[in-house]
mmCIF file of C-alpha atoms in Angstrom:
data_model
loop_
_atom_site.group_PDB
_atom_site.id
_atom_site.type_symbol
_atom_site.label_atom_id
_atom_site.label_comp_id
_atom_site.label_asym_id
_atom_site.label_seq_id
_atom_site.Cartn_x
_atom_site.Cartn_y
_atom_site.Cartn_z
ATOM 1 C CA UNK A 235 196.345 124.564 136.177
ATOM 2 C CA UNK A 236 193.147 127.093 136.551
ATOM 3 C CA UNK A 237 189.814 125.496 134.560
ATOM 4 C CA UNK A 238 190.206 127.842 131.923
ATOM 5 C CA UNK A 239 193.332 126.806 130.862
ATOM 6 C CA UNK A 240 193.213 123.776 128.223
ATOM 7 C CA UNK A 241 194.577 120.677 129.378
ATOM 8 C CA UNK A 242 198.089 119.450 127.901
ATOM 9 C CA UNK A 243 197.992 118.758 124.395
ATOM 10 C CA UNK A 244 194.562 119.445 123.736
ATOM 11 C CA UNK A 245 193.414 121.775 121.030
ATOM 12 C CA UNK A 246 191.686 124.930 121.597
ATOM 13 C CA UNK A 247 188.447 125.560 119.970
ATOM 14 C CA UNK A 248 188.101 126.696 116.834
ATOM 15 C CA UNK A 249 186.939 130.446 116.553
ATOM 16 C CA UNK A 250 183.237 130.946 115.421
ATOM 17 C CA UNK A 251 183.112 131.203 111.614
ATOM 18 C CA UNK A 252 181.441 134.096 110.427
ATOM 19 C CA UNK A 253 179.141 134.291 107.868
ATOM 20 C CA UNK A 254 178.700 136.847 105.009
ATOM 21 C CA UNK A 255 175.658 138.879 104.958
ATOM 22 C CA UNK A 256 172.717 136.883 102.878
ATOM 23 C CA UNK A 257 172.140 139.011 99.725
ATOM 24 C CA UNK A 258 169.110 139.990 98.949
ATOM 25 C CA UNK A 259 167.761 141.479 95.100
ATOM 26 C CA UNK A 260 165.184 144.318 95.410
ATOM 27 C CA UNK A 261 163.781 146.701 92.452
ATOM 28 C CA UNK A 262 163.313 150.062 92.602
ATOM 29 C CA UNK A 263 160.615 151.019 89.696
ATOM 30 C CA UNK A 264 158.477 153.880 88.715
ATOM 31 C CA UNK A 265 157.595 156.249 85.843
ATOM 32 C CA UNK A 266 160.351 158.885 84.418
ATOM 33 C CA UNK A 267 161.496 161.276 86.743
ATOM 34 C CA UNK A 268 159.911 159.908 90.036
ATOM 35 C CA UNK A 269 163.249 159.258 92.032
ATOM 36 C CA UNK A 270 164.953 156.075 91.614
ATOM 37 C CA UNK A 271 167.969 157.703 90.531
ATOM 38 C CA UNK A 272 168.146 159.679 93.905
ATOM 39 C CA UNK A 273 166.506 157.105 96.233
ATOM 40 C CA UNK A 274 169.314 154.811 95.009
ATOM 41 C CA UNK A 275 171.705 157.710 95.451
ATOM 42 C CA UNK A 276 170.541 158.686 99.006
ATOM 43 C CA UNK A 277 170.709 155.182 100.714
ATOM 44 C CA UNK A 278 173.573 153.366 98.835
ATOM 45 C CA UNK A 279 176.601 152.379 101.076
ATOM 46 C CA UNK A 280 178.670 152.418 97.637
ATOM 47 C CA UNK A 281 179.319 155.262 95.122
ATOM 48 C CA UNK A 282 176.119 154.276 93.420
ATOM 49 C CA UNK A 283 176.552 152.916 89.609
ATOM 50 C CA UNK A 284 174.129 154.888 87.265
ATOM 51 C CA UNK A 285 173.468 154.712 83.581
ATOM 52 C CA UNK A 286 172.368 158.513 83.302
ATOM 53 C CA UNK A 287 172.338 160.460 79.744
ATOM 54 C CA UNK A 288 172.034 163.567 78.633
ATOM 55 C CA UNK A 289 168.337 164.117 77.556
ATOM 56 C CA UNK A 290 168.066 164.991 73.885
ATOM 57 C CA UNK A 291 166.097 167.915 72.499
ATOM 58 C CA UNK A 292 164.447 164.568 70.357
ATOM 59 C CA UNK A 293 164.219 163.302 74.156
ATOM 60 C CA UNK A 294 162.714 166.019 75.182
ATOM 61 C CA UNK A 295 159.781 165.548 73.139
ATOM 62 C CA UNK A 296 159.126 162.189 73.760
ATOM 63 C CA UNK A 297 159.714 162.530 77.651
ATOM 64 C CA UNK A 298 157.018 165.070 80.080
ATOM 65 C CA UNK A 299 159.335 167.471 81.651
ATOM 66 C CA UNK A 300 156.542 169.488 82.740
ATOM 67 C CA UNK A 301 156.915 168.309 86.953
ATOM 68 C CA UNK A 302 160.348 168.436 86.323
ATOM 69 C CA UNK A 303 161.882 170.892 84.579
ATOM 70 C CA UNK A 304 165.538 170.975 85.689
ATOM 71 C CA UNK A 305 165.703 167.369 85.064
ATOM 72 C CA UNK A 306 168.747 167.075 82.220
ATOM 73 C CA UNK A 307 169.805 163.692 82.723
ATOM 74 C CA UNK A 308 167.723 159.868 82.328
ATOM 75 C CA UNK A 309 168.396 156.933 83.038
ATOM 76 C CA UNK A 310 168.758 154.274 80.089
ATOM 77 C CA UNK A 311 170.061 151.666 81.742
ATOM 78 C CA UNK A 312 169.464 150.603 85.555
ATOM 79 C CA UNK A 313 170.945 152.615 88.923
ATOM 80 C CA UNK A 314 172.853 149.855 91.308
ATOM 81 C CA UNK A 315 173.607 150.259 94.831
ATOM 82 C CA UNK A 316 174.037 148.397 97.921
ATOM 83 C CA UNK A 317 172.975 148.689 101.788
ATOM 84 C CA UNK A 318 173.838 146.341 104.724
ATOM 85 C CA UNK A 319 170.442 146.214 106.861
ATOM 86 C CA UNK A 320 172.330 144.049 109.531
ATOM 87 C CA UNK A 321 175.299 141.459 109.823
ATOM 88 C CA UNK A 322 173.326 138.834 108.544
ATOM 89 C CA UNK A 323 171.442 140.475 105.222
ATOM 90 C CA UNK A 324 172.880 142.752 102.513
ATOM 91 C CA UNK A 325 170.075 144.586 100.115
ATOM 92 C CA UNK A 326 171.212 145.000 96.677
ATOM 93 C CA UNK A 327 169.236 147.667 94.679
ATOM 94 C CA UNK A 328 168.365 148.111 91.161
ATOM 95 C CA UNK A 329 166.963 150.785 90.023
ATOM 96 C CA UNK A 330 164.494 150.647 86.365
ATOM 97 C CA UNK A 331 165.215 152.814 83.845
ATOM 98 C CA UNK A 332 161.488 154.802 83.590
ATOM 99 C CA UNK A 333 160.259 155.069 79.625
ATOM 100 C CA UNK A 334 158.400 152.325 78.333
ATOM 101 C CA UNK A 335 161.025 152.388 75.353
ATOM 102 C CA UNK A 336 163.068 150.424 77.799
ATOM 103 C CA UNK A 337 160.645 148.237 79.105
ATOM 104 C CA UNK A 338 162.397 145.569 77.579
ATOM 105 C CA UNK A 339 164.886 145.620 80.179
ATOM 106 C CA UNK A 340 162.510 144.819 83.105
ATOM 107 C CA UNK A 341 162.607 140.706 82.997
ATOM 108 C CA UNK A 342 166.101 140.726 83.535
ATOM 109 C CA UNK A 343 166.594 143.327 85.692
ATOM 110 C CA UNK A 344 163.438 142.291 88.279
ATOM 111 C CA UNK A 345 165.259 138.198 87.878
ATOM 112 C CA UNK A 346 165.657 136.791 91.305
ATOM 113 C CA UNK A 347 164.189 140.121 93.331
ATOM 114 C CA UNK A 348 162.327 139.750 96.539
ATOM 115 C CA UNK A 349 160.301 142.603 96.011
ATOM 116 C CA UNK A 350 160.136 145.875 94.457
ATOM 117 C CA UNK A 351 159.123 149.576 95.697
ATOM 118 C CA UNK A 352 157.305 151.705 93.296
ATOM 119 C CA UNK A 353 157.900 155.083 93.257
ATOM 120 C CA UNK A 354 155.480 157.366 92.501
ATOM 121 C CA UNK A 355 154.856 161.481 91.912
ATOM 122 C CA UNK A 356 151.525 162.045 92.732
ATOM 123 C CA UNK A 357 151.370 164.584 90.379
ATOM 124 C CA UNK A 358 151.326 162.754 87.655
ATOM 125 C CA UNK A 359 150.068 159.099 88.893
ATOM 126 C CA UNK A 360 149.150 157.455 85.646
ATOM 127 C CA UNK A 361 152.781 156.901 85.047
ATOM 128 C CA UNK A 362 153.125 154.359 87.456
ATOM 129 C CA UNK A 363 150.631 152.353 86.089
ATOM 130 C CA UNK A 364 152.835 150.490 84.104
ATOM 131 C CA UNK A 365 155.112 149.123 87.072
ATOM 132 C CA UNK A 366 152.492 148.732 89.241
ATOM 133 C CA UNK A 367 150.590 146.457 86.443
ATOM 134 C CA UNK A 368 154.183 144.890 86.154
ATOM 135 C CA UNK A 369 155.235 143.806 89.395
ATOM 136 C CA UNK A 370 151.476 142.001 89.688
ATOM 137 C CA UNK A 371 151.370 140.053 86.634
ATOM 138 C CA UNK A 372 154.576 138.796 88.038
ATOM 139 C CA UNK A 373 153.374 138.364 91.188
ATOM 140 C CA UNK A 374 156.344 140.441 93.168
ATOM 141 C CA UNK A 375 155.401 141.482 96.099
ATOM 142 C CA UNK A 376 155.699 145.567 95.951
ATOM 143 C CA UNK A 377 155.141 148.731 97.637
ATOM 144 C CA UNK A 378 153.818 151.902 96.692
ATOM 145 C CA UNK A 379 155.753 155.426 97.850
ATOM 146 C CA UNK A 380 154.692 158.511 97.067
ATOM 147 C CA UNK A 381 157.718 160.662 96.887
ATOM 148 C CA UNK A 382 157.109 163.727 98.589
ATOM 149 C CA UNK A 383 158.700 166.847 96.028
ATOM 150 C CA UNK A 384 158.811 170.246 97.304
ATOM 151 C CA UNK A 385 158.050 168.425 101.097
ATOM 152 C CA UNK A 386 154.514 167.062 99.882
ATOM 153 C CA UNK A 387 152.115 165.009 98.290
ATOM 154 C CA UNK A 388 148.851 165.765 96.226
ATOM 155 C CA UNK A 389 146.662 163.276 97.409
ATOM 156 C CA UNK A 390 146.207 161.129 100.702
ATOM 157 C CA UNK A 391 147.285 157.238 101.084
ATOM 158 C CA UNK A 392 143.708 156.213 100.792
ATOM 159 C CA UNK A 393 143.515 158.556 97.193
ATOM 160 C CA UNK A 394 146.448 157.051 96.049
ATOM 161 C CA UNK A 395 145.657 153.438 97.088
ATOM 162 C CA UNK A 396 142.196 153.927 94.763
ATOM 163 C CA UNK A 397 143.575 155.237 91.886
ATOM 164 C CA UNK A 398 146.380 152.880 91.700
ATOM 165 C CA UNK A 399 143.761 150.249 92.190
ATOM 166 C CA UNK A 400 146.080 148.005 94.489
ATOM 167 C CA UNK A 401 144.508 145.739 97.000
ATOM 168 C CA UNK A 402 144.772 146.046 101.039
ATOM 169 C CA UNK A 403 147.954 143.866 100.545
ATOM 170 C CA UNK A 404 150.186 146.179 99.068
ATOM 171 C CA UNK A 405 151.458 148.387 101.324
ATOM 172 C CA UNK A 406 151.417 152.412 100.398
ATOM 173 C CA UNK A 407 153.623 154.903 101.971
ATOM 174 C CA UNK A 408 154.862 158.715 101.711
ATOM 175 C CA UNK A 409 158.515 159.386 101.737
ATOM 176 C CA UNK A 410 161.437 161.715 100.813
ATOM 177 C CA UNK A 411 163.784 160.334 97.901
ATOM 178 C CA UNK A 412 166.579 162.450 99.167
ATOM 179 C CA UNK A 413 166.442 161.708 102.825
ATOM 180 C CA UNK A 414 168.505 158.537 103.704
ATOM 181 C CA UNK A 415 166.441 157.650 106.788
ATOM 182 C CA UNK A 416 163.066 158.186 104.811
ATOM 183 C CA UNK A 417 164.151 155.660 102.011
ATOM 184 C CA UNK A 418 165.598 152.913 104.277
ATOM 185 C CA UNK A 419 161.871 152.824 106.222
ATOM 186 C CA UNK A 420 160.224 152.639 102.590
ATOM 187 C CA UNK A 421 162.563 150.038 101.753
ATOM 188 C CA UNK A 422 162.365 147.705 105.203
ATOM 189 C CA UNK A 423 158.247 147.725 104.045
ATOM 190 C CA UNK A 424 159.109 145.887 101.216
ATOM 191 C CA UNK A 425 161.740 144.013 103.156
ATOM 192 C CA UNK A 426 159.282 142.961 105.467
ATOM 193 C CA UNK A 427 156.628 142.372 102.968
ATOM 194 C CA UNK A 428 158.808 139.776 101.022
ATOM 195 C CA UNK A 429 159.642 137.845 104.412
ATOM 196 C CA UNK A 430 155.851 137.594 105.403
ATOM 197 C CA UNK A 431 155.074 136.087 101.685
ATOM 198 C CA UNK A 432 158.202 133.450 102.089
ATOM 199 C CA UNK A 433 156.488 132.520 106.150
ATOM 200 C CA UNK A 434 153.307 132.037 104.297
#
C-alpha cells in the first residue's frame, strides 16, 4: 500500500464544499437620459431586464430631450442586471428610473444596497442633484461618473466635484456607459468604497 492510498475501510475525505458567490445590491441612479439604461446594458452577464416605454408626445413635454434627441424610450420602472466580480461575490444592479415623478420608487429600490453610482451628463448637471442629495440623506455611500457622450466631458473632475458640492469622500470619475470595461472600473469604485465604510 503507497501513502496515498487510504487505509482499509477508512473513508475518503469529503470534497471541499463550494460556496455560492455572496450577493451584493448596488444602485445605479441619475437624472433622465444619463445612462443607466445602457451602463446596465453594457456590463450585465444576463439579458438585462428593463422597464423601457415609449415616450409620449405628453412625455415629451414634461421630459428635456434637448442633449438627447434620439432618445424614444424611458425608463418607468427600474433596469436589473447581474455581474460576477469573482467566485466569491456576485453584484446585482438596479438601475432608477430618472423623473422625479417616480421618485417614489427610490426607498424600495435603494433597500439593502451597498452603494450606489451616480451617473451624470455634464451637460446638464443640475439633474443629478436630486440623487446625489438622495443617496446622502441616506447615508449610501456613492460615486459620481460623468458619462462621457460623443467621447467627452464638459467640465474637469475638480468642476464637477464643486458644483455637485460632494465632499473629498465621494469618489468622482469619467467613464463610457457603453464600454463594458469602462463601467466595471466605475462600478469596483463603489465596490471598494462600500468595503472601506463596512472596515471602518
Amino acid at each position: 500500500m503507497t501513502t496515498t492510498e487510504p487505509a482499509a475501510g477508512a473513508s475518503a475525505a469529503p470534497p471541499p464544499t463550494v460556496r455560492p458567490p455572496l450577493p451584493v445590491k448596488m444602485v445605479i441612479a441619475g437624472g433622465f437620459g444619463v445612462g443607466k439604461t445602457t451602463t446596465v446594458g453594457a456590463i450585465s452577464e444576463i439579458e438585462p431586464l428593463t422597464t423601457e416605454a415609449a415616450i409620449t408626445e405628453v412625455a415629451a413635454g414634461v421630459d428635456d430631450l434637448t442633449h438627447t434627441p434620439r432618445k424614444t424610450t424611458t425608463t418607468v420602472a427600474m433596469d436589473f442586471g447581474c455581474l460576477t466580480i469573482d467566485p466569491t461575490l456576485k453584484l446585482y444592479l438596479f438601475g432608477t428610473p430618472g423623473q422625479e415623478r417616480f421618485g417614489f420608487m427610490w426607498d424600495d429600490i435603494v433597500e439593502g444596497a451597498v452603494g450606489g453610482l451616480v451617473i451624470v451628463d455634464t451637460r446638464r448637471l443640475d439633474d443629478c442633484y436630486a440623487a446625489v442629495d438622495y443617496f446622502e440623506h441616506k447615508g449610501i455611500p456613492f460615486a459620481v461618473a460623468a458619462n462621457a457622450f460623443d467621447g467627452k466631458v464638459e467640465h474637469t473632475l475638480e468642476e464637477i466635484r464643486w458644483a455637485l458640492d460632494v465632499t473629498d469622500g465621494v469618489p468622482v470619475v469619467v467613464f463610457d456607459a457603453r464600454e463594458r470595461g469602462s463601467v466595471r472600473d466605475a462600478l469596483l469604485v463603489v465596490l471598494e468604497l462600500a468595503l472601506a465604510r463596512t472596515e471602518n
